[in-house]
Amino acid sequence: MKPLFITFEGPDRAGKTTQIRLFCEALKEKGVEFITTREPGGCPVSEKIRTIILDKDNAMSPLCEAYLYAASRAEHVAAVIRPALNAGKWVVCDRFIDSSIAYQGFGREMGYETVMEINRLALQDTLPDVTIYLNIDPRDSMARQREEEKDRLESEGNAFFMRTAKGYAEAMRLGGERMVVIDALGTIEEVHSRIMDAFFKKVAL
């Protein structure tokens, strides 16, 4: 079986961090060799770009923001994701191109085609094999967050996050068979069970 590139997507505070940890524990029990990573970030240069993107003091245009995400992604793919896959390791990533579609394409109202054109070279033909989307109403996810914890994007208003939800819906539609949509409401254990049941129906280990 070829190594898989698996991404987790969803609104902020949907529970991705916890569910990725539990998912990776399950992979480890199955004897899968894998790495975990994140976007923006995942390697030294991309982590520095992450700091610029998320800093509340850095006002920037939507186009600048989109290019910074793409630049971070280009280095991340070249330095981390492709080398790991080529070495036979699975890659589990917190966010990837679908986040750009949702946040820049729809949240910033740049459009799907514009975002994909900006990211065409950055992706290097590297797309996830499986994307696990934690589906939660953005109003519920925002209610989980304290104001002082918010970064630059998380500080946007309700209208922005309602647009990102529409963007994710479109990304899920366009992603086709690779998409696994999970109800993110419930206990941690309930959501984890849903993820694993859906994943193992798609991937036999």
PDB file of C-alpha atoms in Angstrom:
ATOM      1  CA  MET A   1       0.000   0.000   0.000  1.00  0.00           C
ATOM      2  CA  LYS A   2       1.362   3.396  -0.935  1.00  0.00           C
ATOM      3  CA  PRO A   3       1.907   5.915   1.864  1.00  0.00           C
ATOM      4  CA  LEU A   4      -1.110   8.161   2.394  1.00  0.00           C
ATOM      5  CA  PHE A   5      -1.316  11.915   2.711  1.00  0.00           C
ATOM      6  CA  ILE A   6      -4.139  12.644   5.164  1.00  0.00           C
ATOM      7  CA  THR A   7      -5.384  16.100   6.071  1.00  0.00           C
ATOM      8  CA  PHE A   8      -7.716  17.323   8.796  1.00  0.00           C
ATOM      9  CA  GLU A   9      -9.880  20.361   8.100  1.00  0.00           C
ATOM     10  CA  GLY A  10     -12.556  22.343   9.864  1.00  0.00           C
ATOM     11  CA  PRO A  11     -13.336  25.653  11.518  1.00  0.00           C
ATOM     12  CA  ASP A  12     -11.132  26.881  14.351  1.00  0.00           C
ATOM     13  CA  ARG A  13     -11.995  25.169  17.645  1.00  0.00           C
ATOM     14  CA  ALA A  14     -13.662  22.274  15.851  1.00  0.00           C
ATOM     15  CA  GLY A  15     -11.426  19.890  17.831  1.00  0.00           C
ATOM     16  CA  LYS A  16      -8.807  19.113  15.182  1.00  0.00           C
ATOM     17  CA  THR A  17      -5.814  19.049  17.532  1.00  0.00           C
ATOM     18  CA  THR A  18      -7.376  16.507  19.869  1.00  0.00           C
ATOM     19  CA  GLN A  19      -8.767  14.362  17.070  1.00  0.00           C
ATOM     20  CA  ILE A  20      -5.460  14.330  15.174  1.00  0.00           C
ATOM     21  CA  ARG A  21      -3.717  13.118  18.317  1.00  0.00           C
ATOM     22  CA  LEU A  22      -6.221  10.290  18.808  1.00  0.00           C
ATOM     23  CA  PHE A  23      -6.135   9.414  15.115  1.00  0.00           C
ATOM     24  CA  CYS A  24      -2.342   9.148  15.198  1.00  0.00           C
ATOM     25  CA  GLU A  25      -2.469   6.970  18.307  1.00  0.00           C
ATOM     26  CA  ALA A  26      -4.749   4.617  16.370  1.00  0.00           C
ATOM     27  CA  LEU A  27      -2.336   4.575  13.407  1.00  0.00           C
ATOM     28  CA  LYS A  28       0.537   3.775  15.760  1.00  0.00           C
ATOM     29  CA  GLU A  29      -1.411   0.809  17.137  1.00  0.00           C
ATOM     30  CA  LYS A  30      -1.784  -0.425  13.548  1.00  0.00           C
ATOM     31  CA  GLY A  31       1.987  -0.199  13.023  1.00  0.00           C
ATOM     32  CA  VAL A  32       1.797   2.650  10.511  1.00  0.00           C
ATOM     33  CA  GLU A  33       4.922   4.781  10.127  1.00  0.00           C
ATOM     34  CA  PHE A  34       3.877   8.412   9.832  1.00  0.00           C
ATOM     35  CA  ILE A  35       4.735  12.027  10.540  1.00  0.00           C
ATOM     36  CA  THR A  36       2.448  14.823  11.724  1.00  0.00           C
ATOM     37  CA  THR A  37       2.672  18.393  10.525  1.00  0.00           C
ATOM     38  CA  ARG A  38       0.584  21.540  10.143  1.00  0.00           C
ATOM     39  CA  GLU A  39      -0.231  24.537   7.983  1.00  0.00           C
ATOM     40  CA  PRO A  40       0.741  27.244   7.918  1.00  0.00           C
ATOM     41  CA  GLY A  41       4.057  25.951   9.206  1.00  0.00           C
ATOM     42  CA  GLY A  42       5.583  22.513   9.398  1.00  0.00           C
ATOM     43  CA  CYS A  43       9.207  23.506   8.746  1.00  0.00           C
ATOM     44  CA  PRO A  44      11.435  26.416   9.852  1.00  0.00           C
ATOM     45  CA  VAL A  45      10.771  28.808   6.966  1.00  0.00           C
ATOM     46  CA  SER A  46       7.046  28.070   6.928  1.00  0.00           C
ATOM     47  CA  GLU A  47       6.795  28.540  10.687  1.00  0.00           C
ATOM     48  CA  LYS A  48       8.305  32.023  10.310  1.00  0.00           C
ATOM     49  CA  ILE A  49       5.718  32.806   7.636  1.00  0.00           C
ATOM     50  CA  ARG A  50       3.022  31.501  10.000  1.00  0.00           C
ATOM     51  CA  THR A  51       4.086  34.056  12.600  1.00  0.00           C
ATOM     52  CA  ILE A  52       3.721  36.857  10.050  1.00  0.00           C
ATOM     53  CA  ILE A  53       0.308  35.651   8.865  1.00  0.00           C
ATOM     54  CA  LEU A  54      -1.270  35.212  12.293  1.00  0.00           C
ATOM     55  CA  ASP A  55       0.186  38.250  14.087  1.00  0.00           C
ATOM     56  CA  LYS A  56      -2.691  40.600  14.973  1.00  0.00           C
ATOM     57  CA  ASP A  57      -0.430  43.607  14.353  1.00  0.00           C
ATOM     58  CA  ASN A  58       0.170  42.685  10.701  1.00  0.00           C
ATOM     59  CA  ALA A  59      -2.537  44.266   8.589  1.00  0.00           C
ATOM     60  CA  MET A  60      -2.360  42.965   5.014  1.00  0.00           C
ATOM     61  CA  SER A  61      -4.397  42.697   1.836  1.00  0.00           C
ATOM     62  CA  PRO A  62      -6.218  39.450   0.974  1.00  0.00           C
ATOM     63  CA  LEU A  63      -3.845  38.933  -1.957  1.00  0.00           C
ATOM     64  CA  CYS A  64      -0.776  39.297   0.252  1.00  0.00           C
ATOM     65  CA  GLU A  65      -2.291  36.863   2.746  1.00  0.00           C
ATOM     66  CA  ALA A  66      -3.026  34.303   0.036  1.00  0.00           C
ATOM     67  CA  TYR A  67       0.504  34.509  -1.357  1.00  0.00           C
ATOM     68  CA  LEU A  68       2.018  34.106   2.108  1.00  0.00           C
ATOM     69  CA  TYR A  69      -0.022  30.941   2.649  1.00  0.00           C
ATOM     70  CA  ALA A  70       1.078  29.651  -0.754  1.00  0.00           C
ATOM     71  CA  ALA A  71       4.732  30.455  -0.034  1.00  0.00           C
ATOM     72  CA  SER A  72       4.523  28.615   3.276  1.00  0.00           C
ATOM     73  CA  ARG A  73       2.873  25.676   1.498  1.00  0.00           C
ATOM     74  CA  ALA A  74       5.499  25.545  -1.258  1.00  0.00           C
ATOM     75  CA  GLU A  75       8.312  25.103   1.259  1.00  0.00           C
ATOM     76  CA  HIS A  76       6.269  22.728   3.403  1.00  0.00           C
ATOM     77  CA  VAL A  77       5.507  20.448   0.456  1.00  0.00           C
ATOM     78  CA  ALA A  78       9.097  20.496  -0.804  1.00  0.00           C
ATOM     79  CA  ALA A  79      10.841  20.132   2.558  1.00  0.00           C
ATOM     80  CA  VAL A  80       8.465  17.912   4.552  1.00  0.00           C
ATOM     81  CA  ILE A  81       5.482  16.350   2.803  1.00  0.00           C
ATOM     82  CA  ARG A  82       6.979  14.993  -0.410  1.00  0.00           C
ATOM     83  CA  PRO A  83      10.189  13.706   1.248  1.00  0.00           C
ATOM     84  CA  ALA A  84       8.156  11.831   3.864  1.00  0.00           C
ATOM     85  CA  LEU A  85       5.877  10.257   1.254  1.00  0.00           C
ATOM     86  CA  ASN A  86       8.860   9.345  -0.912  1.00  0.00           C
ATOM     87  CA  ALA A  87      10.402   7.647   2.126  1.00  0.00           C
ATOM     88  CA  GLY A  88       7.287   5.510   2.549  1.00  0.00           C
ATOM     89  CA  LYS A  89       5.831   7.398   5.515  1.00  0.00           C
ATOM     90  CA  TRP A  90       2.252   8.535   5.864  1.00  0.00           C
ATOM     91  CA  VAL A  91       1.705  12.258   6.411  1.00  0.00           C
ATOM     92  CA  VAL A  92      -1.019  13.572   8.728  1.00  0.00           C
ATOM     93  CA  CYS A  93      -1.437  17.320   8.311  1.00  0.00           C
ATOM     94  CA  ASP A  94      -3.511  19.856  10.242  1.00  0.00           C
ATOM     95  CA  ARG A  95      -4.953  21.968   7.374  1.00  0.00           C
ATOM     96  CA  PHE A  96      -3.893  22.177   3.723  1.00  0.00           C
ATOM     97  CA  ILE A  97      -5.266  23.567   0.450  1.00  0.00           C
ATOM     98  CA  ASP A  98      -8.929  23.270   1.485  1.00  0.00           C
ATOM     99  CA  SER A  99      -8.292  25.838   4.222  1.00  0.00           C
ATOM    100  CA  SER A 100      -7.068  28.293   1.607  1.00  0.00           C
ATOM    101  CA  ILE A 101     -10.192  27.673  -0.459  1.00  0.00           C
ATOM    102  CA  ALA A 102     -12.382  28.334   2.584  1.00  0.00           C
ATOM    103  CA  TYR A 103     -10.523  31.214   4.218  1.00  0.00           C
ATOM    104  CA  GLN A 104      -9.048  33.114   1.280  1.00  0.00           C
ATOM    105  CA  GLY A 105     -11.316  31.946  -1.531  1.00  0.00           C
ATOM    106  CA  PHE A 106     -14.576  32.497   0.356  1.00  0.00           C
ATOM    107  CA  GLY A 107     -13.756  34.263   3.637  1.00  0.00           C
ATOM    108  CA  ARG A 108     -11.721  36.925   1.809  1.00  0.00           C
ATOM    109  CA  GLU A 109     -13.982  36.626  -1.246  1.00  0.00           C
ATOM    110  CA  MET A 110     -11.074  36.043  -3.649  1.00  0.00           C
ATOM    111  CA  GLY A 111     -12.790  33.127  -5.364  1.00  0.00           C
ATOM    112  CA  TYR A 112     -11.915  29.463  -5.802  1.00  0.00           C
ATOM    113  CA  GLU A 113     -10.145  29.850  -9.158  1.00  0.00           C
ATOM    114  CA  THR A 114      -7.897  32.652  -7.912  1.00  0.00           C
ATOM    115  CA  VAL A 115      -6.780  30.688  -4.868  1.00  0.00           C
ATOM    116  CA  MET A 116      -6.076  27.561  -6.911  1.00  0.00           C
ATOM    117  CA  GLU A 117      -4.070  29.549  -9.466  1.00  0.00           C
ATOM    118  CA  ILE A 118      -1.963  31.104  -6.691  1.00  0.00           C
ATOM    119  CA  ASN A 119      -1.325  27.630  -5.246  1.00  0.00           C
ATOM    120  CA  ARG A 120      -0.779  25.748  -8.514  1.00  0.00           C
ATOM    121  CA  LEU A 121       3.030  25.744  -8.326  1.00  0.00           C
ATOM    122  CA  ALA A 122       3.137  25.566  -4.528  1.00  0.00           C
ATOM    123  CA  LEU A 123       1.232  22.267  -4.488  1.00  0.00           C
ATOM    124  CA  GLN A 124       3.634  20.517  -6.882  1.00  0.00           C
ATOM    125  CA  ASP A 125       0.758  18.200  -7.859  1.00  0.00           C
ATOM    126  CA  THR A 126       0.524  17.097  -4.217  1.00  0.00           C
ATOM    127  CA  LEU A 127      -3.052  16.663  -3.013  1.00  0.00           C
ATOM    128  CA  PRO A 128      -4.347  14.694  -0.012  1.00  0.00           C
ATOM    129  CA  ASP A 129      -5.462  11.104  -0.452  1.00  0.00           C
ATOM    130  CA  VAL A 130      -7.989  11.506   2.369  1.00  0.00           C
ATOM    131  CA  THR A 131      -9.351  14.684   3.952  1.00  0.00           C
ATOM    132  CA  ILE A 132     -11.221  14.422   7.253  1.00  0.00           C
ATOM    133  CA  TYR A 133     -13.467  17.445   7.703  1.00  0.00           C
ATOM    134  CA  LEU A 134     -14.790  18.129  11.199  1.00  0.00           C
ATOM    135  CA  ASN A 135     -18.176  19.655  10.497  1.00  0.00           C
ATOM    136  CA  ILE A 136     -19.419  22.167  13.038  1.00  0.00           C
ATOM    137  CA  ASP A 137     -21.465  25.346  12.759  1.00  0.00           C
ATOM    138  CA  PRO A 138     -18.929  28.203  12.908  1.00  0.00           C
ATOM    139  CA  ARG A 139     -21.100  29.911  15.519  1.00  0.00           C
ATOM    140  CA  ASP A 140     -20.616  26.884  17.789  1.00  0.00           C
ATOM    141  CA  SER A 141     -16.868  26.805  17.202  1.00  0.00           C
ATOM    142  CA  MET A 142     -16.524  30.551  17.856  1.00  0.00           C
ATOM    143  CA  ALA A 143     -18.392  30.139  21.139  1.00  0.00           C
ATOM    144  CA  ARG A 144     -15.621  27.800  22.326  1.00  0.00           C
ATOM    145  CA  GLN A 145     -12.956  30.497  22.056  1.00  0.00           C
ATOM    146  CA  ARG A 146     -11.939  33.267  24.437  1.00  0.00           C
ATOM    147  CA  GLU A 147     -11.199  36.665  22.911  1.00  0.00           C
ATOM    148  CA  GLU A 148      -7.627  36.817  24.252  1.00  0.00           C
ATOM    149  CA  GLU A 149      -6.770  33.522  22.536  1.00  0.00           C
ATOM    150  CA  LYS A 150      -7.630  34.704  19.038  1.00  0.00           C
ATOM    151  CA  ASP A 151      -4.989  35.249  16.331  1.00  0.00           C
ATOM    152  CA  ARG A 152      -5.399  37.642  13.374  1.00  0.00           C
ATOM    153  CA  LEU A 153      -7.742  35.413  11.354  1.00  0.00           C
ATOM    154  CA  GLU A 154      -9.667  34.173  14.378  1.00  0.00           C
ATOM    155  CA  SER A 155     -10.417  37.804  15.260  1.00  0.00           C
ATOM    156  CA  GLU A 156     -12.515  38.294  12.115  1.00  0.00           C
ATOM    157  CA  GLY A 157     -16.267  38.831  12.468  1.00  0.00           C
ATOM    158  CA  ASN A 158     -19.154  36.411  12.155  1.00  0.00           C
ATOM    159  CA  ALA A 159     -19.775  37.226   8.484  1.00  0.00           C
ATOM    160  CA  PHE A 160     -16.236  36.124   7.614  1.00  0.00           C
ATOM    161  CA  PHE A 161     -16.670  32.754   9.304  1.00  0.00           C
ATOM    162  CA  MET A 162     -20.069  32.159   7.748  1.00  0.00           C
ATOM    163  CA  ARG A 163     -18.416  32.686   4.347  1.00  0.00           C
ATOM    164  CA  THR A 164     -15.640  30.239   5.254  1.00  0.00           C
ATOM    165  CA  ALA A 165     -18.294  27.640   6.103  1.00  0.00           C
ATOM    166  CA  LYS A 166     -19.696  28.038   2.596  1.00  0.00           C
ATOM    167  CA  GLY A 167     -16.157  27.722   1.273  1.00  0.00           C
ATOM    168  CA  TYR A 168     -15.620  24.467   3.109  1.00  0.00           C
ATOM    169  CA  ALA A 169     -18.914  23.138   1.767  1.00  0.00           C
ATOM    170  CA  GLU A 170     -17.708  23.911  -1.753  1.00  0.00           C
ATOM    171  CA  ALA A 171     -14.283  22.367  -1.072  1.00  0.00           C
ATOM    172  CA  MET A 172     -15.967  19.206   0.210  1.00  0.00           C
ATOM    173  CA  ARG A 173     -18.105  19.037  -2.919  1.00  0.00           C
ATOM    174  CA  LEU A 174     -15.196  19.549  -5.292  1.00  0.00           C
ATOM    175  CA  GLY A 175     -12.937  17.164  -3.370  1.00  0.00           C
ATOM    176  CA  GLY A 176     -15.150  14.217  -4.208  1.00  0.00           C
ATOM    177  CA  GLU A 177     -14.096  10.786  -2.999  1.00  0.00           C
ATOM    178  CA  ARG A 178     -11.190  11.937  -0.861  1.00  0.00           C
ATOM    179  CA  MET A 179     -13.517  13.814   1.510  1.00  0.00           C
ATOM    180  CA  VAL A 180     -14.762  12.343   4.792  1.00  0.00           C
ATOM    181  CA  VAL A 181     -17.234  14.638   6.549  1.00  0.00           C
ATOM    182  CA  ILE A 182     -17.577  14.037  10.300  1.00  0.00           C
ATOM    183  CA  ASP A 183     -20.125  15.502  12.704  1.00  0.00           C
ATOM    184  CA  ALA A 184     -17.881  17.286  15.239  1.00  0.00           C
ATOM    185  CA  LEU A 185     -20.557  17.707  17.912  1.00  0.00           C
ATOM    186  CA  GLY A 186     -20.517  15.243  20.790  1.00  0.00           C
ATOM    187  CA  THR A 187     -17.914  13.927  23.203  1.00  0.00           C
ATOM    188  CA  ILE A 188     -14.277  13.567  22.191  1.00  0.00           C
ATOM    189  CA  GLU A 189     -14.705   9.800  22.196  1.00  0.00           C
ATOM    190  CA  GLU A 190     -17.844   9.921  20.034  1.00  0.00           C
ATOM    191  CA  VAL A 191     -16.173  12.103  17.414  1.00  0.00           C
ATOM    192  CA  HIS A 192     -13.050   9.918  17.417  1.00  0.00           C
ATOM    193  CA  SER A 193     -15.173   6.813  16.893  1.00  0.00           C
ATOM    194  CA  ARG A 194     -16.930   8.437  13.937  1.00  0.00           C
ATOM    195  CA  ILE A 195     -13.591   9.355  12.386  1.00  0.00           C
ATOM    196  CA  MET A 196     -12.105   5.890  12.727  1.00  0.00           C
ATOM    197  CA  ASP A 197     -15.241   4.116  11.482  1.00  0.00           C
ATOM    198  CA  ALA A 198     -15.387   6.337   8.406  1.00  0.00           C
ATOM    199  CA  PHE A 199     -11.652   6.135   7.770  1.00  0.00           C
ATOM    200  CA  PHE A 200     -11.475   2.344   7.946  1.00  0.00           C
ATOM    201  CA  LYS A 201     -14.397   2.069   5.558  1.00  0.00           C
ATOM    202  CA  LYS A 202     -12.287   4.009   3.085  1.00  0.00           C
ATOM    203  CA  VAL A 203      -8.834   2.595   3.901  1.00  0.00           C
ATOM    204  CA  ALA A 204      -8.235  -1.037   4.806  1.00  0.00           C
ATOM    205  CA  LEU A 205      -5.345  -1.617   7.219  1.00  0.00           C
TER     206      LEU A 205
END
